[in-house]
PDB file of C-alpha atoms and ligand atoms in Angstrom:
ATOM      1  CA  MET S1466     139.656 144.119  48.277  1.00 98.00           C
ATOM      2  CA  LYS S1467     140.244 146.433  45.730  1.00 98.00           C
ATOM      3  CA  LEU S1468     136.688 147.009  43.936  1.00 98.00           C
ATOM      4  CA  ARG S1469     136.861 148.784  40.079  1.00 98.00           C
ATOM      5  CA  ILE S1470     134.635 149.964  37.953  1.00 98.00           C
ATOM      6  CA  ALA S1471     135.629 149.347  34.425  1.00 98.00           C
ATOM      7  CA  ALA S1472     133.653 151.314  31.253  1.00 98.00           C
ATOM      8  CA  ILE S1473     133.516 151.249  27.818  1.00 98.00           C
ATOM      9  CA  GLY S1474     133.773 154.998  26.669  1.00 97.00           C
ATOM     10  CA  ARG S1475     134.501 158.195  28.765  1.00 96.00           C
ATOM     11  CA  ILE S1476     132.794 160.580  31.033  1.00 97.00           C
ATOM     12  CA  ARG S1477     134.369 163.495  31.059  1.00 96.00           C
ATOM     13  CA  SER S1478     132.335 165.945  32.424  1.00 97.00           C
ATOM     14  CA  GLY S1479     128.966 166.986  33.823  1.00 97.00           C
ATOM     15  CA  PRO S1480     126.471 165.064  36.551  1.00 98.00           C
ATOM     16  CA  GLU S1481     127.097 161.314  35.577  1.00 98.00           C
ATOM     17  CA  ARG S1482     130.794 162.178  36.323  1.00 98.00           C
ATOM     18  CA  GLU S1483     129.973 164.442  39.308  1.00 98.00           C
ATOM     19  CA  LEU S1484     127.685 161.217  40.804  1.00 98.00           C
ATOM     20  CA  VAL S1485     130.309 159.352  39.612  1.00 98.00           C
ATOM     21  CA  ASP S1486     133.266 160.723  41.599  1.00 98.00           C
ATOM     22  CA  ASP S1487     131.107 161.546  44.968  1.00 98.00           C
ATOM     23  CA  TYR S1488     130.190 157.647  45.539  1.00 98.00           C
ATOM     24  CA  ILE S1489     133.610 156.184  43.914  1.00 98.00           C
ATOM     25  CA  SER S1490     135.187 158.721  46.592  1.00 98.00           C
ATOM     26  CA  ARG S1491     132.707 158.285  49.573  1.00 98.00           C
ATOM     27  CA  CYS S1492     132.611 154.881  48.997  1.00 97.00           C
ATOM     28  CA  SER S1493     136.600 154.447  49.472  1.00 94.00           C
ATOM     29  CA  VAL S1494     135.785 156.582  52.929  1.00 97.00           C
ATOM     30  CA  ALA S1495     133.307 153.955  54.081  1.00 97.00           C
ATOM     31  CA  GLY S1496     135.311 150.968  53.291  1.00 97.00           C
ATOM     32  CA  ARG S1497     138.713 151.266  54.746  1.00 96.00           C
ATOM     33  CA  ALA S1498     138.499 150.218  57.926  1.00 95.00           C
ATOM     34  CA  ILE S1499     136.840 147.292  56.761  1.00 97.00           C
ATOM     35  CA  GLY S1500     139.294 146.141  54.215  1.00 97.00           C
ATOM     36  CA  LEU S1501     137.496 147.111  51.229  1.00 98.00           C
ATOM     37  CA  GLY S1502     138.312 150.056  48.217  1.00 95.00           C
ATOM     38  CA  PRO S1503     139.437 151.915  46.699  1.00 98.00           C
ATOM     39  CA  LEU S1504     137.503 151.950  44.277  1.00 98.00           C
ATOM     40  CA  THR S1505     138.221 153.292  41.207  1.00 98.00           C
ATOM     41  CA  GLU S1506     137.782 153.409  37.500  1.00 98.00           C
ATOM     42  CA  THR S1507     138.929 152.638  34.322  1.00 98.00           C
ATOM     43  CA  GLN S1508     137.607 154.376  31.024  1.00 98.00           C
ATOM     44  CA  ILE S1509     138.108 152.566  27.854  1.00 97.00           C
ATOM     45  CA  ASP S1510     138.565 155.119  25.053  1.00 96.00           C
ATOM     46  CA  ASN S1511     136.575 153.914  22.591  1.00 95.00           C
ATOM     47  CA  ARG S1512     136.795 156.538  19.878  1.00 95.00           C
ATOM     48  CA  SER S1513     138.867 154.269  17.616  1.00 95.00           C
ATOM     49  CA  LEU S1514     137.231 150.537  18.433  1.00 96.00           C
ATOM     50  CA  LYS S1515     134.805 149.805  15.943  1.00 94.00           C
ATOM     51  CA  THR S1516     133.055 146.783  16.573  1.00 96.00           C
ATOM     52  CA  GLN S1517     131.170 145.434  19.888  1.00 96.00           C
ATOM     53  CA  THR S1518     134.065 142.772  19.802  1.00 97.00           C
ATOM     54  CA  ASP S1519     137.030 145.218  19.829  1.00 97.00           C
ATOM     55  CA  GLU S1520     134.849 147.244  22.543  1.00 97.00           C
ATOM     56  CA  SER S1521     134.899 144.115  24.282  1.00 98.00           C
ATOM     57  CA  ARG S1522     138.600 142.696  23.803  1.00 97.00           C
ATOM     58  CA  ALA S1523     139.713 146.186  25.115  1.00 97.00           C
ATOM     59  CA  LEU S1524     137.527 145.519  28.437  1.00 97.00           C
ATOM     60  CA  ALA S1525     139.418 142.325  28.441  1.00 97.00           C
ATOM     61  CA  GLU S1526     142.267 142.882  27.967  1.00 96.00           C
ATOM     62  CA  SER S1527     142.040 145.907  30.439  1.00 96.00           C
ATOM     63  CA  LEU S1528     140.695 143.214  33.435  1.00 96.00           C
ATOM     64  CA  GLY S1529     144.158 141.743  34.298  1.00 90.00           C
ATOM     65  CA  GLY S1530     144.439 138.337  36.512  1.00 90.00           C
ATOM     66  CA  ASP S1531     143.743 137.397  39.922  1.00 90.00           C
ATOM     67  CA  ILE S1532     139.735 139.231  39.876  1.00 97.00           C
ATOM     68  CA  LYS S1533     136.394 138.100  40.212  1.00 98.00           C
ATOM     69  CA  PHE S1534     134.730 139.586  37.150  1.00 98.00           C
ATOM     70  CA  VAL S1535     131.691 140.867  37.582  1.00 98.00           C
ATOM     71  CA  LEU S1536     129.503 141.628  33.676  1.00 98.00           C
ATOM     72  CA  LEU S1537     126.904 144.178  34.293  1.00 98.00           C
ATOM     73  CA  ASP S1538     123.948 142.834  31.960  1.00 98.00           C
ATOM     74  CA  GLU S1539     120.337 143.354  31.372  1.00 97.00           C
ATOM     75  CA  ARG S1540     119.539 139.423  31.437  1.00 97.00           C
ATOM     76  CA  GLY S1541     121.967 139.115  34.477  1.00 98.00           C
ATOM     77  CA  LYS S1542     120.157 138.567  38.305  1.00 98.00           C
ATOM     78  CA  ALA S1543     119.312 141.029  40.009  1.00 98.00           C
ATOM     79  CA  PHE S1544     119.629 141.642  43.181  1.00 98.00           C
ATOM     80  CA  LYS S1545     118.752 143.192  46.942  1.00 98.00           C
ATOM     81  CA  SER S1546     121.169 145.974  48.181  1.00 98.00           C
ATOM     82  CA  PRO S1547     122.157 143.288  51.210  1.00 98.00           C
ATOM     83  CA  ASP S1548     122.659 140.068  49.090  1.00 98.00           C
ATOM     84  CA  LEU S1549     125.053 141.771  46.831  1.00 98.00           C
ATOM     85  CA  ALA S1550     126.629 143.756  50.304  1.00 98.00           C
ATOM     86  CA  ARG S1551     126.979 139.752  51.761  1.00 98.00           C
ATOM     87  CA  LYS S1552     128.395 138.828  47.748  1.00 98.00           C
ATOM     88  CA  LEU S1553     131.273 141.393  48.294  1.00 98.00           C
ATOM     89  CA  GLY S1554     131.928 140.515  52.271  1.00 98.00           C
ATOM     90  CA  GLN S1555     131.639 136.205  50.655  1.00 98.00           C
ATOM     91  CA  TRP S1556     134.759 137.465  48.332  1.00 98.00           C
ATOM     92  CA  ARG S1557     136.698 139.759  50.507  1.00 98.00           C
ATOM     93  CA  ASP S1558     136.429 137.250  53.461  1.00 98.00           C
ATOM     94  CA  GLY S1559     138.048 134.548  50.742  1.00 97.00           C
ATOM     95  CA  GLY S1560     140.573 136.256  50.011  1.00 97.00           C
ATOM     96  CA  CYS S1561     139.558 137.478  46.758  1.00 97.00           C
ATOM     97  CA  ARG S1562     142.191 140.431  45.561  1.00 97.00           C
ATOM     98  CA  GLU S1563     140.126 142.594  42.897  1.00 98.00           C
ATOM     99  CA  VAL S1564     136.325 142.887  41.922  1.00 98.00           C
ATOM    100  CA  VAL S1565     136.004 144.283  38.433  1.00 98.00           C
ATOM    101  CA  PHE S1566     132.579 145.397  37.467  1.00 98.00           C
ATOM    102  CA  CYS S1567     132.373 146.129  33.510  1.00 98.00           C
ATOM    103  CA  ILE S1568     130.006 148.279  32.079  1.00 98.00           C
ATOM    104  CA  GLY S1569     129.581 147.353  28.057  1.00 98.00           C
ATOM    105  CA  GLY S1570     128.689 150.075  25.193  1.00 95.00           C
ATOM    106  CA  ALA S1571     125.627 150.855  23.152  1.00 93.00           C
ATOM    107  CA  ASP S1572     125.897 147.717  21.425  1.00 93.00           C
ATOM    108  CA  GLY S1573     126.500 145.751  23.919  1.00 95.00           C
ATOM    109  CA  HIS S1574     129.023 143.088  25.185  1.00 97.00           C
ATOM    110  CA  ASP S1575     130.599 140.459  22.979  1.00 97.00           C
ATOM    111  CA  ARG S1576     130.630 137.786  25.093  1.00 97.00           C
ATOM    112  CA  GLU S1577     132.930 135.318  23.219  1.00 98.00           C
ATOM    113  CA  ALA S1578     136.045 137.954  23.782  1.00 98.00           C
ATOM    114  CA  LEU S1579     135.341 138.092  27.440  1.00 98.00           C
ATOM    115  CA  PRO S1580     136.235 135.551  30.059  1.00 97.00           C
ATOM    116  CA  ALA S1581     133.120 133.857  31.699  1.00 97.00           C
ATOM    117  CA  PRO S1582     131.702 136.336  34.395  1.00 98.00           C
ATOM    118  CA  ASP S1583     131.969 135.182  38.256  1.00 98.00           C
ATOM    119  CA  LEU S1584     128.999 137.315  38.324  1.00 98.00           C
ATOM    120  CA  MET S1585     126.710 138.829  35.947  1.00 98.00           C
ATOM    121  CA  LEU S1586     124.378 141.480  37.420  1.00 98.00           C
ATOM    122  CA  ALA S1587     121.540 143.043  35.960  1.00 98.00           C
ATOM    123  CA  PHE S1588     119.203 146.318  37.246  1.00 98.00           C
ATOM    124  CA  GLY S1589     116.194 145.142  36.239  1.00 98.00           C
ATOM    125  CA  PRO S1590     115.375 144.142  33.270  1.00 98.00           C
ATOM    126  CA  ALA S1591     115.165 147.443  30.666  1.00 98.00           C
ATOM    127  CA  VAL S1592     118.203 148.649  29.298  1.00 98.00           C
ATOM    128  CA  TRP S1593     119.607 151.785  30.964  1.00 98.00           C
ATOM    129  CA  PRO S1594     121.736 154.453  29.158  1.00 96.00           C
ATOM    130  CA  HIS S1595     125.160 153.296  29.718  1.00 96.00           C
ATOM    131  CA  LYS S1596     126.299 156.833  31.939  1.00 97.00           C
ATOM    132  CA  LEU S1597     123.954 155.841  33.078  1.00 98.00           C
ATOM    133  CA  VAL S1598     124.852 152.390  34.542  1.00 98.00           C
ATOM    134  CA  ARG S1599     127.748 154.077  35.736  1.00 98.00           C
ATOM    135  CA  VAL S1600     126.237 156.150  38.553  1.00 98.00           C
ATOM    136  CA  MET S1601     123.871 153.392  39.701  1.00 98.00           C
ATOM    137  CA  LEU S1602     127.163 151.084  39.867  1.00 98.00           C
ATOM    138  CA  ALA S1603     129.089 152.928  41.599  1.00 98.00           C
ATOM    139  CA  GLU S1604     125.882 153.978  43.950  1.00 98.00           C
ATOM    140  CA  GLN S1605     124.958 150.365  44.095  1.00 98.00           C
ATOM    141  CA  ILE S1606     128.642 149.811  45.165  1.00 98.00           C
ATOM    142  CA  TYR S1607     128.944 152.103  48.165  1.00 98.00           C
ATOM    143  CA  ARG S1608     125.866 151.326  49.577  1.00 98.00           C
ATOM    144  CA  ALA S1609     127.115 147.385  49.611  1.00 98.00           C
ATOM    145  CA  VAL S1610     129.907 149.386  51.279  1.00 98.00           C
ATOM    146  CA  SER S1611     128.353 150.861  53.449  1.00 98.00           C
ATOM    147  CA  ILE S1612     126.362 148.004  54.962  1.00 98.00           C
ATOM    148  CA  LEU S1613     129.206 146.483  55.775  1.00 98.00           C
ATOM    149  CA  ALA S1614     130.705 148.854  57.595  1.00 97.00           C
ATOM    150  CA  GLY S1615     127.730 149.048  59.344  1.00 96.00           C
ATOM    151  CA  THR S1616     126.698 152.894  58.569  1.00 95.00           C
ATOM    152  CA  PRO S1617     123.419 154.287  58.890  1.00 93.00           C
ATOM    153  CA  TYR S1618     123.077 155.085  54.835  1.00 95.00           C
ATOM    154  CA  HIS S1619     120.963 151.966  53.521  1.00 94.00           C
ATOM    155  CA  ARG S1620     117.661 151.649  55.197  1.00 93.00           C
ATOM    156  CA  GLU S1621     114.739 149.508  54.725  1.00 87.00           C
TER     157      GLU S1621
HETATM  158  C1  SAM W2206     122.619 150.605  26.552  1.00 51.51           C
HETATM  159  S1  SAM W2206     123.198 149.254  27.208  1.00 51.51           S
HETATM  160  C2  SAM W2206     123.726 148.061  25.610  1.00 51.51           C
HETATM  161  C3  SAM W2206     122.761 147.135  25.158  1.00 51.51           C
HETATM  162  C4  SAM W2206     122.818 146.425  24.336  1.00 51.51           C
HETATM  163  N1  SAM W2206     121.388 146.459  23.504  1.00 51.51           N
HETATM  164  C5  SAM W2206     122.971 144.952  24.775  1.00 51.51           C
HETATM  165  O1  SAM W2206     122.029 144.101  24.527  1.00 51.51           O
HETATM  166  O2  SAM W2206     123.710 144.719  25.636  1.00 51.51           O
HETATM  167  C6  SAM W2206     125.017 149.608  27.844  1.00 51.51           C
HETATM  168  C7  SAM W2206     125.546 148.800  28.620  1.00 51.51           C
HETATM  169  O3  SAM W2206     124.737 149.373  29.932  1.00 51.51           O
HETATM  170  C8  SAM W2206     124.733 148.198  30.837  1.00 51.51           C
HETATM  171  N2  SAM W2206     123.392 147.709  31.072  1.00 51.51           N
HETATM  172  C9  SAM W2206     122.189 148.079  30.752  1.00 51.51           C
HETATM  173  N3  SAM W2206     120.961 147.805  31.059  1.00 51.51           N
HETATM  174  C10 SAM W2206     121.636 147.105  32.364  1.00 51.51           C
HETATM  175  C11 SAM W2206     120.709 146.496  32.315  1.00 51.51           C
HETATM  176  N4  SAM W2206     119.391 147.046  32.889  1.00 51.51           N
HETATM  177  N5  SAM W2206     121.546 146.157  33.953  1.00 51.51           N
HETATM  178  C12 SAM W2206     122.475 145.924  34.228  1.00 51.51           C
HETATM  179  N6  SAM W2206     123.366 146.433  33.031  1.00 51.51           N
HETATM  180  C13 SAM W2206     122.568 146.796  31.914  1.00 51.51           C
HETATM  181  C14 SAM W2206     125.476 147.120  30.124  1.00 51.51           C
HETATM  182  O4  SAM W2206     126.779 146.712  30.694  1.00 51.51           O
HETATM  183  C15 SAM W2206     125.007 147.552  28.758  1.00 51.51           C
HETATM  184  O5  SAM W2206     126.403 146.569  27.907  1.00 51.51           O
END
């Protein structure tokens, strides 16, 4: 089952770029033997997108068919890491082809321009900057894959 982060805005360089790239590559290695990955990233260039609705439409167009759609939103459900891992494992075992995790831009999502999500995932009720959300999401996906792979990365 492929894994993908789709995000509004491009992170070209800097500490967030380095962290996201590191988790993406670690995740793709850890998931290889257990049918998860690669983890990839779609960065949506929003320089010519004028409104939140334009951004959400562009996100919707990038999704593709036959996917599980995870919307990142502070109003969503917070998951313990092992529970997120379990959810990904269930989707993989159920024959899901790809999971796409979507992060909005500075103004968030226009829900009417997006399909209904299979899961709305929150990293708590606080609003985080979208670049940090991308780093945290890449890490949590890597953590979930590590849990399913049985590696010692995650500790409780
Ligand atoms: C700066 S926030 C946008 C905040 C916007 N005012 C709103 O109402 O959604 C940019 C994006 O980061 C993600 N995000 C921010 N905080 C989050 C949280 N606590 N949990 C999950 N995603 C979050 C969401 O995808 C959001 O669209």
